Tab-separated table of N, CA, C and O in Angstrom:
chain	number	residue	atom	x	y	z
Y	1	UNK	N	30.718	-26.810	-19.332
Y	1	UNK	CA	31.964	-26.152	-18.970
Y	1	UNK	C	32.449	-26.671	-17.613
Y	1	UNK	O	33.639	-26.809	-17.404
Y	2	UNK	N	31.519	-26.959	-16.713
Y	2	UNK	CA	31.947	-27.472	-15.406
Y	2	UNK	C	32.585	-28.852	-15.531
Y	2	UNK	O	33.442	-29.202	-14.721
Y	3	UNK	N	32.168	-29.615	-16.535
Y	3	UNK	CA	32.807	-30.915	-16.775
Y	3	UNK	C	34.176	-30.733	-17.395
Y	3	UNK	O	35.144	-31.369	-16.981
Y	4	UNK	N	34.260	-29.852	-18.381
Y	4	UNK	CA	35.521	-29.617	-19.092
Y	4	UNK	C	36.630	-29.182	-18.140
Y	4	UNK	O	37.764	-29.601	-18.269
Y	5	UNK	N	36.294	-28.324	-17.183
Y	5	UNK	CA	37.302	-27.823	-16.238
Y	5	UNK	C	37.274	-28.570	-14.904
Y	5	UNK	O	37.726	-28.073	-13.895
Y	6	UNK	N	36.700	-29.744	-14.873
Y	6	UNK	CA	36.709	-30.722	-13.780
Y	6	UNK	C	35.947	-30.320	-12.516
Y	6	UNK	O	36.009	-31.027	-11.515
Y	7	UNK	N	35.212	-29.217	-12.542
Y	7	UNK	CA	34.452	-28.823	-11.353
Y	7	UNK	C	33.418	-29.885	-10.985
Y	7	UNK	O	33.252	-30.225	-9.815
Y	8	UNK	N	32.732	-30.411	-11.995
Y	8	UNK	CA	31.688	-31.404	-11.735
Y	8	UNK	C	32.260	-32.611	-10.979
Y	8	UNK	O	31.733	-33.002	-9.945
Y	9	UNK	N	33.329	-33.173	-11.501
Y	9	UNK	CA	33.907	-34.365	-10.878
Y	9	UNK	C	34.442	-34.063	-9.478
Y	9	UNK	O	34.286	-34.849	-8.546
Y	10	UNK	N	35.075	-32.919	-9.333
Y	10	UNK	CA	35.603	-32.530	-8.015
Y	10	UNK	C	34.472	-32.407	-6.994
Y	10	UNK	O	34.593	-32.870	-5.858
Y	11	UNK	N	33.365	-31.789	-7.403
Y	11	UNK	CA	32.221	-31.617	-6.502
Y	11	UNK	C	31.619	-32.977	-6.121
Y	11	UNK	O	31.323	-33.224	-4.949
Y	12	UNK	N	31.464	-33.859	-7.083
Y	12	UNK	CA	30.897	-35.188	-6.808
Y	12	UNK	C	31.832	-35.992	-5.916
Y	12	UNK	O	31.379	-36.693	-5.003
Y	13	UNK	N	33.139	-35.878	-6.148
Y	13	UNK	CA	34.102	-36.594	-5.304
Y	13	UNK	C	34.058	-36.101	-3.862
Y	13	UNK	O	34.140	-36.895	-2.927
Y	14	UNK	N	33.953	-34.802	-3.667
Y	14	UNK	CA	33.960	-34.235	-2.307
Y	14	UNK	C	32.600	-34.325	-1.631
Y	14	UNK	O	32.527	-34.439	-0.409
Y	15	UNK	N	31.534	-34.236	-2.409
Y	15	UNK	CA	30.182	-34.229	-1.851
Y	15	UNK	C	29.369	-35.345	-2.507
Y	15	UNK	O	29.545	-36.494	-2.192
Y	16	UNK	N	28.484	-34.973	-3.409
Y	16	UNK	CA	27.727	-35.968	-4.169
Y	16	UNK	C	27.018	-35.276	-5.322
Y	16	UNK	O	27.095	-34.066	-5.494
Y	17	UNK	N	26.314	-36.059	-6.102
Y	17	UNK	CA	25.607	-35.578	-7.296
Y	17	UNK	C	24.519	-34.561	-6.922
Y	17	UNK	O	24.286	-33.592	-7.645
Y	18	UNK	N	23.859	-34.761	-5.779
Y	18	UNK	CA	22.804	-33.840	-5.345
Y	18	UNK	C	23.370	-32.449	-5.053
Y	18	UNK	O	22.794	-31.443	-5.460
Y	19	UNK	N	24.487	-32.384	-4.354
Y	19	UNK	CA	25.119	-31.093	-4.058
Y	19	UNK	C	25.533	-30.414	-5.362
Y	19	UNK	O	25.317	-29.220	-5.546
Y	20	UNK	N	26.101	-31.183	-6.282
Y	20	UNK	CA	26.469	-30.613	-7.582
Y	20	UNK	C	25.243	-30.016	-8.267
Y	20	UNK	O	25.285	-28.893	-8.778
Y	21	UNK	N	24.128	-30.739	-8.254
Y	21	UNK	CA	22.888	-30.239	-8.864
Y	21	UNK	C	22.405	-28.956	-8.214
Y	21	UNK	O	21.956	-28.021	-8.905
Y	22	UNK	N	22.493	-28.875	-6.902
Y	22	UNK	CA	22.070	-27.663	-6.189
Y	22	UNK	C	22.981	-26.471	-6.529
Y	22	UNK	O	22.505	-25.343	-6.684
Y	23	UNK	N	24.259	-26.735	-6.635
Y	23	UNK	CA	25.194	-25.665	-7.020
Y	23	UNK	C	24.868	-25.188	-8.428
Y	23	UNK	O	24.838	-23.970	-8.696
Y	24	UNK	N	24.606	-26.108	-9.331
Y	24	UNK	CA	24.275	-25.725	-10.702
Y	24	UNK	C	22.971	-24.921	-10.742
Y	24	UNK	O	22.858	-23.945	-11.486
Y	25	UNK	N	21.988	-25.297	-9.913
Y	25	UNK	CA	20.742	-24.525	-9.829
Y	25	UNK	C	21.012	-23.105	-9.349
Y	25	UNK	O	20.417	-22.145	-9.849
Y	26	UNK	N	21.922	-22.962	-8.394
Y	26	UNK	CA	22.239	-21.612	-7.890
Y	26	UNK	C	22.982	-20.803	-8.958
Y	26	UNK	O	22.736	-19.613	-9.115
Y	27	UNK	N	23.882	-21.448	-9.711
Y	27	UNK	CA	24.553	-20.756	-10.820
Y	27	UNK	C	23.523	-20.243	-11.825
Y	27	UNK	O	23.637	-19.124	-12.327
Y	28	UNK	N	22.518	-21.076	-12.125
Y	28	UNK	CA	21.494	-20.698	-13.099
Y	28	UNK	C	20.659	-19.507	-12.649
Y	28	UNK	O	20.074	-18.811	-13.475
Y	29	UNK	N	20.580	-19.263	-11.355
Y	29	UNK	CA	19.770	-18.167	-10.833
Y	29	UNK	C	20.541	-16.853	-10.698
Y	29	UNK	O	19.953	-15.811	-10.456
Y	30	UNK	N	21.851	-16.910	-10.848
Y	30	UNK	CA	22.658	-15.691	-10.693
Y	30	UNK	C	22.511	-14.788	-11.915
Y	30	UNK	O	22.378	-15.262	-13.040
Y	31	UNK	N	22.552	-13.488	-11.707
Y	31	UNK	CA	22.485	-12.575	-12.858
Y	31	UNK	C	23.731	-12.701	-13.726
Y	31	UNK	O	24.808	-13.053	-13.237
Y	32	UNK	N	23.577	-12.426	-15.014
Y	32	UNK	CA	24.705	-12.492	-15.941
Y	32	UNK	C	25.626	-11.286	-15.812
Y	32	UNK	O	26.818	-11.384	-16.060
Y	33	UNK	N	25.059	-10.145	-15.440
Y	33	UNK	CA	25.847	-8.919	-15.374
Y	33	UNK	C	25.135	-7.905	-14.495
Y	33	UNK	O	23.958	-8.056	-14.173
Y	34	UNK	N	25.882	-6.875	-14.113
Y	34	UNK	CA	25.264	-5.778	-13.375
Y	34	UNK	C	25.988	-4.481	-13.737
Y	34	UNK	O	27.135	-4.485	-14.178
Y	35	UNK	N	25.292	-3.395	-13.554
Y	35	UNK	CA	25.874	-2.083	-13.772
Y	35	UNK	C	26.092	-1.457	-12.400
Y	35	UNK	O	25.173	-1.373	-11.585
Y	36	UNK	N	27.307	-1.043	-12.135
Y	36	UNK	CA	27.677	-0.500	-10.829
Y	36	UNK	C	27.857	1.004	-10.950
Y	36	UNK	O	28.670	1.479	-11.747
Y	37	UNK	N	27.067	1.742	-10.161
Y	37	UNK	CA	27.127	3.209	-10.145
Y	37	UNK	C	26.982	3.820	-11.538
Y	37	UNK	O	27.596	4.846	-11.834
Y	38	UNK	N	26.188	3.167	-12.390
Y	38	UNK	CA	25.968	3.665	-13.753
Y	38	UNK	C	27.271	3.877	-14.522
Y	38	UNK	O	27.326	4.614	-15.498
Y	39	UNK	N	28.353	3.209	-14.081
Y	39	UNK	CA	29.662	3.470	-14.664
Y	39	UNK	C	30.430	2.201	-15.034
Y	39	UNK	O	31.144	2.181	-16.029
Y	40	UNK	N	30.296	1.146	-14.248
Y	40	UNK	CA	31.093	-0.063	-14.442
Y	40	UNK	C	30.195	-1.253	-14.743
Y	40	UNK	O	29.185	-1.454	-14.077
Y	41	UNK	N	30.600	-2.045	-15.713
Y	41	UNK	CA	29.883	-3.265	-16.049
Y	41	UNK	C	30.557	-4.424	-15.333
Y	41	UNK	O	31.747	-4.674	-15.530
Y	42	UNK	N	29.814	-5.116	-14.497
Y	42	UNK	CA	30.331	-6.280	-13.791
Y	42	UNK	C	29.796	-7.543	-14.447
Y	42	UNK	O	28.593	-7.692	-14.633
Y	43	UNK	N	30.703	-8.441	-14.847
Y	43	UNK	CA	30.317	-9.708	-15.476
Y	43	UNK	C	31.192	-10.825	-14.928
Y	43	UNK	O	32.276	-10.575	-14.406
Y	44	UNK	N	30.719	-12.050	-15.048
Y	44	UNK	CA	31.511	-13.199	-14.594
Y	44	UNK	C	32.733	-13.387	-15.481
Y	44	UNK	O	33.831	-13.613	-15.008
Y	45	UNK	N	32.519	-13.316	-16.780
Y	45	UNK	CA	33.605	-13.551	-17.735
Y	45	UNK	C	34.119	-12.240	-18.285
Y	45	UNK	O	35.023	-11.628	-17.750
Y	46	UNK	N	33.527	-11.809	-19.362
Y	46	UNK	CA	33.998	-10.593	-20.004
Y	46	UNK	C	32.966	-10.056	-20.967
Y	46	UNK	O	31.775	-10.273	-20.792
Y	47	UNK	N	33.446	-9.377	-21.980
Y	47	UNK	CA	32.561	-8.735	-22.936
Y	47	UNK	C	32.465	-9.583	-24.204
Y	47	UNK	O	33.112	-10.607	-24.323
Y	48	UNK	N	31.633	-9.129	-25.125
Y	48	UNK	CA	31.357	-9.881	-26.341
Y	48	UNK	C	31.370	-8.953	-27.544
Y	48	UNK	O	30.930	-7.805	-27.429
Y	49	UNK	N	31.809	-9.447	-28.688
Y	49	UNK	CA	31.695	-8.625	-29.887
Y	49	UNK	C	30.234	-8.387	-30.276
Y	49	UNK	O	29.932	-7.467	-31.023
Y	50	UNK	N	29.309	-9.179	-29.753
Y	50	UNK	CA	27.883	-9.016	-30.032
Y	50	UNK	C	27.235	-7.942	-29.165
Y	50	UNK	O	26.139	-7.479	-29.473
Y	51	UNK	N	27.880	-7.538	-28.081
Y	51	UNK	CA	27.283	-6.581	-27.143
Y	51	UNK	C	27.429	-5.156	-27.691
Y	51	UNK	O	28.503	-4.584	-27.675
Y	52	UNK	N	26.320	-4.604	-28.169
Y	52	UNK	CA	26.316	-3.247	-28.728
Y	52	UNK	C	25.653	-2.248	-27.778
Y	52	UNK	O	26.013	-1.086	-27.756
Y	53	UNK	N	24.656	-2.730	-27.025
Y	53	UNK	CA	23.942	-1.895	-26.052
Y	53	UNK	C	23.678	-2.732	-24.808
Y	53	UNK	O	23.413	-3.928	-24.901
Y	54	UNK	N	23.727	-2.097	-23.652
Y	54	UNK	CA	23.545	-2.843	-22.398
Y	54	UNK	C	22.175	-3.500	-22.283
Y	54	UNK	O	22.052	-4.555	-21.677
Y	55	UNK	N	21.145	-2.901	-22.883
Y	55	UNK	CA	19.813	-3.508	-22.756
Y	55	UNK	C	19.713	-4.855	-23.476
Y	55	UNK	O	18.774	-5.615	-23.257
Y	56	UNK	N	20.701	-5.184	-24.308
Y	56	UNK	CA	20.730	-6.507	-24.941
Y	56	UNK	C	20.869	-7.600	-23.886
Y	56	UNK	O	20.357	-8.705	-24.069
Y	57	UNK	N	21.536	-7.301	-22.788
Y	57	UNK	CA	21.732	-8.288	-21.721
Y	57	UNK	C	20.403	-8.666	-21.091
Y	57	UNK	O	20.152	-9.832	-20.790
Y	58	UNK	N	19.523	-7.683	-20.919
Y	58	UNK	CA	18.218	-7.949	-20.300
Y	58	UNK	C	17.325	-8.827	-21.167
Y	58	UNK	O	16.405	-9.458	-20.673
Y	59	UNK	N	17.596	-8.900	-22.458
Y	59	UNK	CA	16.767	-9.688	-23.376
Y	59	UNK	C	17.200	-11.151	-23.464
Y	59	UNK	O	16.536	-11.953	-24.097
Y	60	UNK	N	18.311	-11.489	-22.829
Y	60	UNK	CA	18.788	-12.870	-22.863
Y	60	UNK	C	17.860	-13.762	-22.044
Y	60	UNK	O	17.509	-13.426	-20.914
Y	61	UNK	N	17.461	-14.881	-22.614
Y	61	UNK	CA	16.661	-15.866	-21.873
Y	61	UNK	C	17.633	-16.620	-20.963
Y	61	UNK	O	18.312	-17.546	-21.387
Y	62	UNK	N	17.677	-16.212	-19.704
Y	62	UNK	CA	18.702	-16.620	-18.752
Y	62	UNK	C	18.589	-18.062	-18.275
Y	62	UNK	O	19.572	-18.741	-18.064
Y	63	UNK	N	17.396	-18.535	-18.057
Y	63	UNK	CA	17.222	-19.810	-17.371
Y	63	UNK	C	17.188	-20.991	-18.336
Y	63	UNK	O	16.170	-21.640	-18.551
Y	64	UNK	N	18.349	-21.225	-18.948
Y	64	UNK	CA	18.544	-22.370	-19.829
Y	64	UNK	C	20.026	-22.716	-19.811
Y	64	UNK	O	20.842	-21.972	-19.267
Y	65	UNK	N	20.369	-23.831	-20.401
Y	65	UNK	CA	21.769	-24.236	-20.487
Y	65	UNK	C	22.544	-23.182	-21.276
Y	65	UNK	O	22.065	-22.658	-22.273
Y	66	UNK	N	23.738	-22.867	-20.820
Y	66	UNK	CA	24.557	-21.866	-21.492
Y	66	UNK	C	24.971	-22.379	-22.866
Y	66	UNK	O	25.538	-23.470	-22.983
Y	67	UNK	N	24.691	-21.607	-23.926
Y	67	UNK	CA	25.107	-22.040	-25.267
Y	67	UNK	C	26.631	-21.953	-25.417
Y	67	UNK	O	27.314	-21.321	-24.606
Y	68	UNK	N	27.168	-22.569	-26.460
Y	68	UNK	CA	28.614	-22.576	-26.688
Y	68	UNK	C	29.103	-21.371	-27.486
Y	68	UNK	O	30.295	-21.246	-27.745
Y	69	UNK	N	28.186	-20.493	-27.871
Y	69	UNK	CA	28.593	-19.267	-28.548
Y	69	UNK	C	27.524	-18.197	-28.349
Y	69	UNK	O	26.459	-18.467	-27.812
Y	70	UNK	N	27.835	-16.985	-28.733
Y	70	UNK	CA	26.885	-15.887	-28.622
Y	70	UNK	C	27.075	-15.067	-27.359
Y	70	UNK	O	27.954	-15.338	-26.525
Y	71	UNK	N	26.242	-14.054	-27.220
Y	71	UNK	CA	26.342	-13.092	-26.123
Y	71	UNK	C	26.270	-13.749	-24.747
Y	71	UNK	O	27.085	-13.460	-23.865
Y	72	UNK	N	25.299	-14.632	-24.554
Y	72	UNK	CA	25.131	-15.323	-23.274
Y	72	UNK	C	26.433	-16.027	-22.897
Y	72	UNK	O	26.967	-15.859	-21.788
Y	73	UNK	N	26.973	-16.807	-23.803
Y	73	UNK	CA	28.227	-17.541	-23.573
Y	73	UNK	C	29.370	-16.575	-23.256
Y	73	UNK	O	30.126	-16.780	-22.306
Y	74	UNK	N	29.496	-15.521	-24.044
Y	74	UNK	CA	30.623	-14.600	-23.889
Y	74	UNK	C	30.615	-13.881	-22.544
Y	74	UNK	O	31.669	-13.667	-21.940
Y	75	UNK	N	29.441	-13.501	-22.052
Y	75	UNK	CA	29.378	-12.818	-20.751
Y	75	UNK	C	29.894	-13.715	-19.630
Y	75	UNK	O	30.433	-13.231	-18.632
Y	76	UNK	N	29.757	-15.022	-19.807
Y	76	UNK	CA	30.233	-15.966	-18.798
Y	76	UNK	C	31.664	-16.431	-19.041
Y	76	UNK	O	32.408	-16.662	-18.092
Y	77	UNK	N	32.069	-16.585	-20.304
Y	77	UNK	CA	33.296	-17.310	-20.577
Y	77	UNK	C	34.358	-16.572	-21.389
Y	77	UNK	O	35.413	-17.136	-21.655
Y	78	UNK	N	34.127	-15.332	-21.799
Y	78	UNK	CA	35.215	-14.615	-22.465
Y	78	UNK	C	36.221	-14.160	-21.411
Y	78	UNK	O	35.883	-13.992	-20.236
Y	79	UNK	N	37.459	-13.987	-21.835
Y	79	UNK	CA	38.533	-13.641	-20.903
Y	79	UNK	C	39.351	-12.465	-21.421
Y	79	UNK	O	39.697	-12.431	-22.604
Y	80	UNK	N	39.691	-11.537	-20.535
Y	80	UNK	CA	40.604	-10.467	-20.949
Y	80	UNK	C	42.018	-11.013	-21.071
Y	80	UNK	O	42.395	-11.939	-20.359
Y	81	UNK	N	42.770	-10.454	-21.989
Y	81	UNK	CA	44.191	-10.807	-22.093
Y	81	UNK	C	44.950	-10.129	-20.968
Y	81	UNK	O	44.558	-9.058	-20.493
Y	82	UNK	N	46.038	-10.733	-20.543
Y	82	UNK	CA	46.906	-10.096	-19.555
Y	82	UNK	C	47.394	-8.767	-20.106
Y	82	UNK	O	47.585	-8.618	-21.316
Y	83	UNK	N	47.621	-7.796	-19.221
Y	83	UNK	CA	48.042	-6.461	-19.654
Y	83	UNK	C	49.239	-6.488	-20.593
Y	83	UNK	O	49.286	-5.749	-21.561
Y	84	UNK	N	50.208	-7.356	-20.318
Y	84	UNK	CA	51.398	-7.378	-21.159
Y	84	UNK	C	51.119	-7.964	-22.545
Y	84	UNK	O	51.904	-7.790	-23.473
Y	85	UNK	N	49.980	-8.637	-22.727
Y	85	UNK	CA	49.613	-9.206	-24.025
Y	85	UNK	C	48.485	-8.441	-24.695
Y	85	UNK	O	48.222	-8.644	-25.878
Y	86	UNK	N	47.793	-7.584	-23.952
Y	86	UNK	CA	46.548	-6.990	-24.423
Y	86	UNK	C	46.738	-6.039	-25.596
Y	86	UNK	O	45.976	-6.073	-26.552
Y	87	UNK	N	47.728	-5.177	-25.545
Y	87	UNK	CA	47.994	-4.255	-26.640
Y	87	UNK	C	46.742	-3.705	-27.282
Y	87	UNK	O	45.787	-3.345	-26.615
Y	88	UNK	N	46.747	-3.658	-28.599
Y	88	UNK	CA	45.600	-3.152	-29.360
Y	88	UNK	C	44.762	-4.288	-29.937
Y	88	UNK	O	44.082	-4.126	-30.941
Y	89	UNK	N	44.843	-5.463	-29.314
Y	89	UNK	CA	44.102	-6.606	-29.832
Y	89	UNK	C	42.604	-6.402	-29.711
Y	89	UNK	O	42.105	-5.793	-28.769
Y	90	UNK	N	41.908	-6.958	-30.671
Y	90	UNK	CA	40.461	-6.981	-30.665
Y	90	UNK	C	40.032	-8.304	-30.025
Y	90	UNK	O	40.644	-8.741	-29.066
Y	91	UNK	N	39.051	-8.989	-30.571
Y	91	UNK	CA	38.617	-10.292	-30.072
Y	91	UNK	C	39.320	-11.401	-30.842
Y	91	UNK	O	39.473	-11.326	-32.062
Y	92	UNK	N	39.722	-12.449	-30.125
Y	92	UNK	CA	40.326	-13.627	-30.747
Y	92	UNK	C	39.698	-14.863	-30.113
Y	92	UNK	O	39.224	-14.806	-28.978
Y	93	UNK	N	39.704	-15.976	-30.831
Y	93	UNK	CA	39.143	-17.217	-30.283
Y	93	UNK	C	39.821	-17.586	-28.966
Y	93	UNK	O	41.032	-17.440	-28.818
Y	94	UNK	N	39.026	-18.056	-28.028
Y	94	UNK	CA	39.531	-18.481	-26.725
Y	94	UNK	C	39.857	-19.975	-26.813
Y	94	UNK	O	38.992	-20.828	-26.607
Y	95	UNK	N	41.091	-20.270	-27.154
Y	95	UNK	CA	41.496	-21.662	-27.367
Y	95	UNK	C	41.505	-22.475	-26.073
Y	95	UNK	O	41.222	-23.668	-26.078
Y	96	UNK	N	41.798	-21.835	-24.955
Y	96	UNK	CA	41.830	-22.561	-23.684
Y	96	UNK	C	40.443	-23.087	-23.301
Y	96	UNK	O	40.296	-24.212	-22.864
Y	97	UNK	N	39.426	-22.260	-23.455
Y	97	UNK	CA	38.066	-22.675	-23.085
Y	97	UNK	C	37.358	-23.432	-24.205
Y	97	UNK	O	36.323	-24.040	-23.986
Y	98	UNK	N	37.874	-23.315	-25.413
Y	98	UNK	CA	37.269	-23.928	-26.587
Y	98	UNK	C	35.883	-23.357	-26.882
Y	98	UNK	O	35.028	-24.016	-27.487
Y	99	UNK	N	35.641	-22.152	-26.410
Y	99	UNK	CA	34.440	-21.395	-26.740
Y	99	UNK	C	34.718	-19.935	-26.419
Y	99	UNK	O	35.692	-19.620	-25.737
Y	100	UNK	N	33.908	-19.057	-26.922
Y	100	UNK	CA	33.975	-17.636	-26.636
Y	100	UNK	C	35.272	-17.008	-27.149
Y	100	UNK	O	35.850	-17.478	-28.125
Y	101	UNK	N	35.709	-15.918	-26.491
Y	101	UNK	CA	36.828	-15.117	-26.978
Y	101	UNK	C	37.773	-14.719	-25.859
Y	101	UNK	O	37.404	-14.775	-24.689
Y	102	UNK	N	38.956	-14.284	-26.256
Y	102	UNK	CA	39.815	-13.471	-25.399
Y	102	UNK	C	39.813	-12.107	-26.052
Y	102	UNK	O	39.591	-11.973	-27.262
Y	103	UNK	N	40.001	-11.062	-25.256
Y	103	UNK	CA	39.944	-9.719	-25.820
Y	103	UNK	C	41.012	-8.842	-25.195
Y	103	UNK	O	41.452	-9.055	-24.062
Y	104	UNK	N	41.455	-7.844	-25.966
Y	104	UNK	CA	42.475	-6.917	-25.504
Y	104	UNK	C	41.853	-5.616	-25.036
Y	104	UNK	O	40.655	-5.524	-24.773
Y	105	UNK	N	42.664	-4.581	-24.977
Y	105	UNK	CA	42.216	-3.276	-24.487
Y	105	UNK	C	41.292	-2.562	-25.473
Y	105	UNK	O	40.413	-1.814	-25.065
Y	106	UNK	N	41.491	-2.779	-26.750
Y	106	UNK	CA	40.725	-2.072	-27.775
Y	106	UNK	C	39.210	-2.220	-27.595
Y	106	UNK	O	38.495	-1.227	-27.602
Y	107	UNK	N	38.673	-3.431	-27.440
Y	107	UNK	CA	37.218	-3.553	-27.271
Y	107	UNK	C	36.700	-2.926	-25.969
Y	107	UNK	O	35.537	-2.521	-25.896
Y	108	UNK	N	37.542	-2.863	-24.962
Y	108	UNK	CA	37.104	-2.279	-23.695
Y	108	UNK	C	36.812	-0.806	-23.850
Y	108	UNK	O	35.904	-0.281	-23.276
């Protein structure tokens, strides 16, 4: 994904391959999600149609390359629709990222 959205090349151009590798190592060590005040789910990307219970997140084998589909991918790369587009939409393919989903208010 970092190559697709040009982050890799930008990092190598500004710094070097070693710095890019260190940044990727730090990304790999970050948690996928957190629960804030037992009320709010914090994620990098969004939610997933596969997420039925929060303890499913703890079972993800975190320290590997992010797959192109599934719960792990969706927590990082799904996107909410803008409020004016969200309506009662469920999950739809995320054409911009070419993986994961976009989602409306209904799944939230």
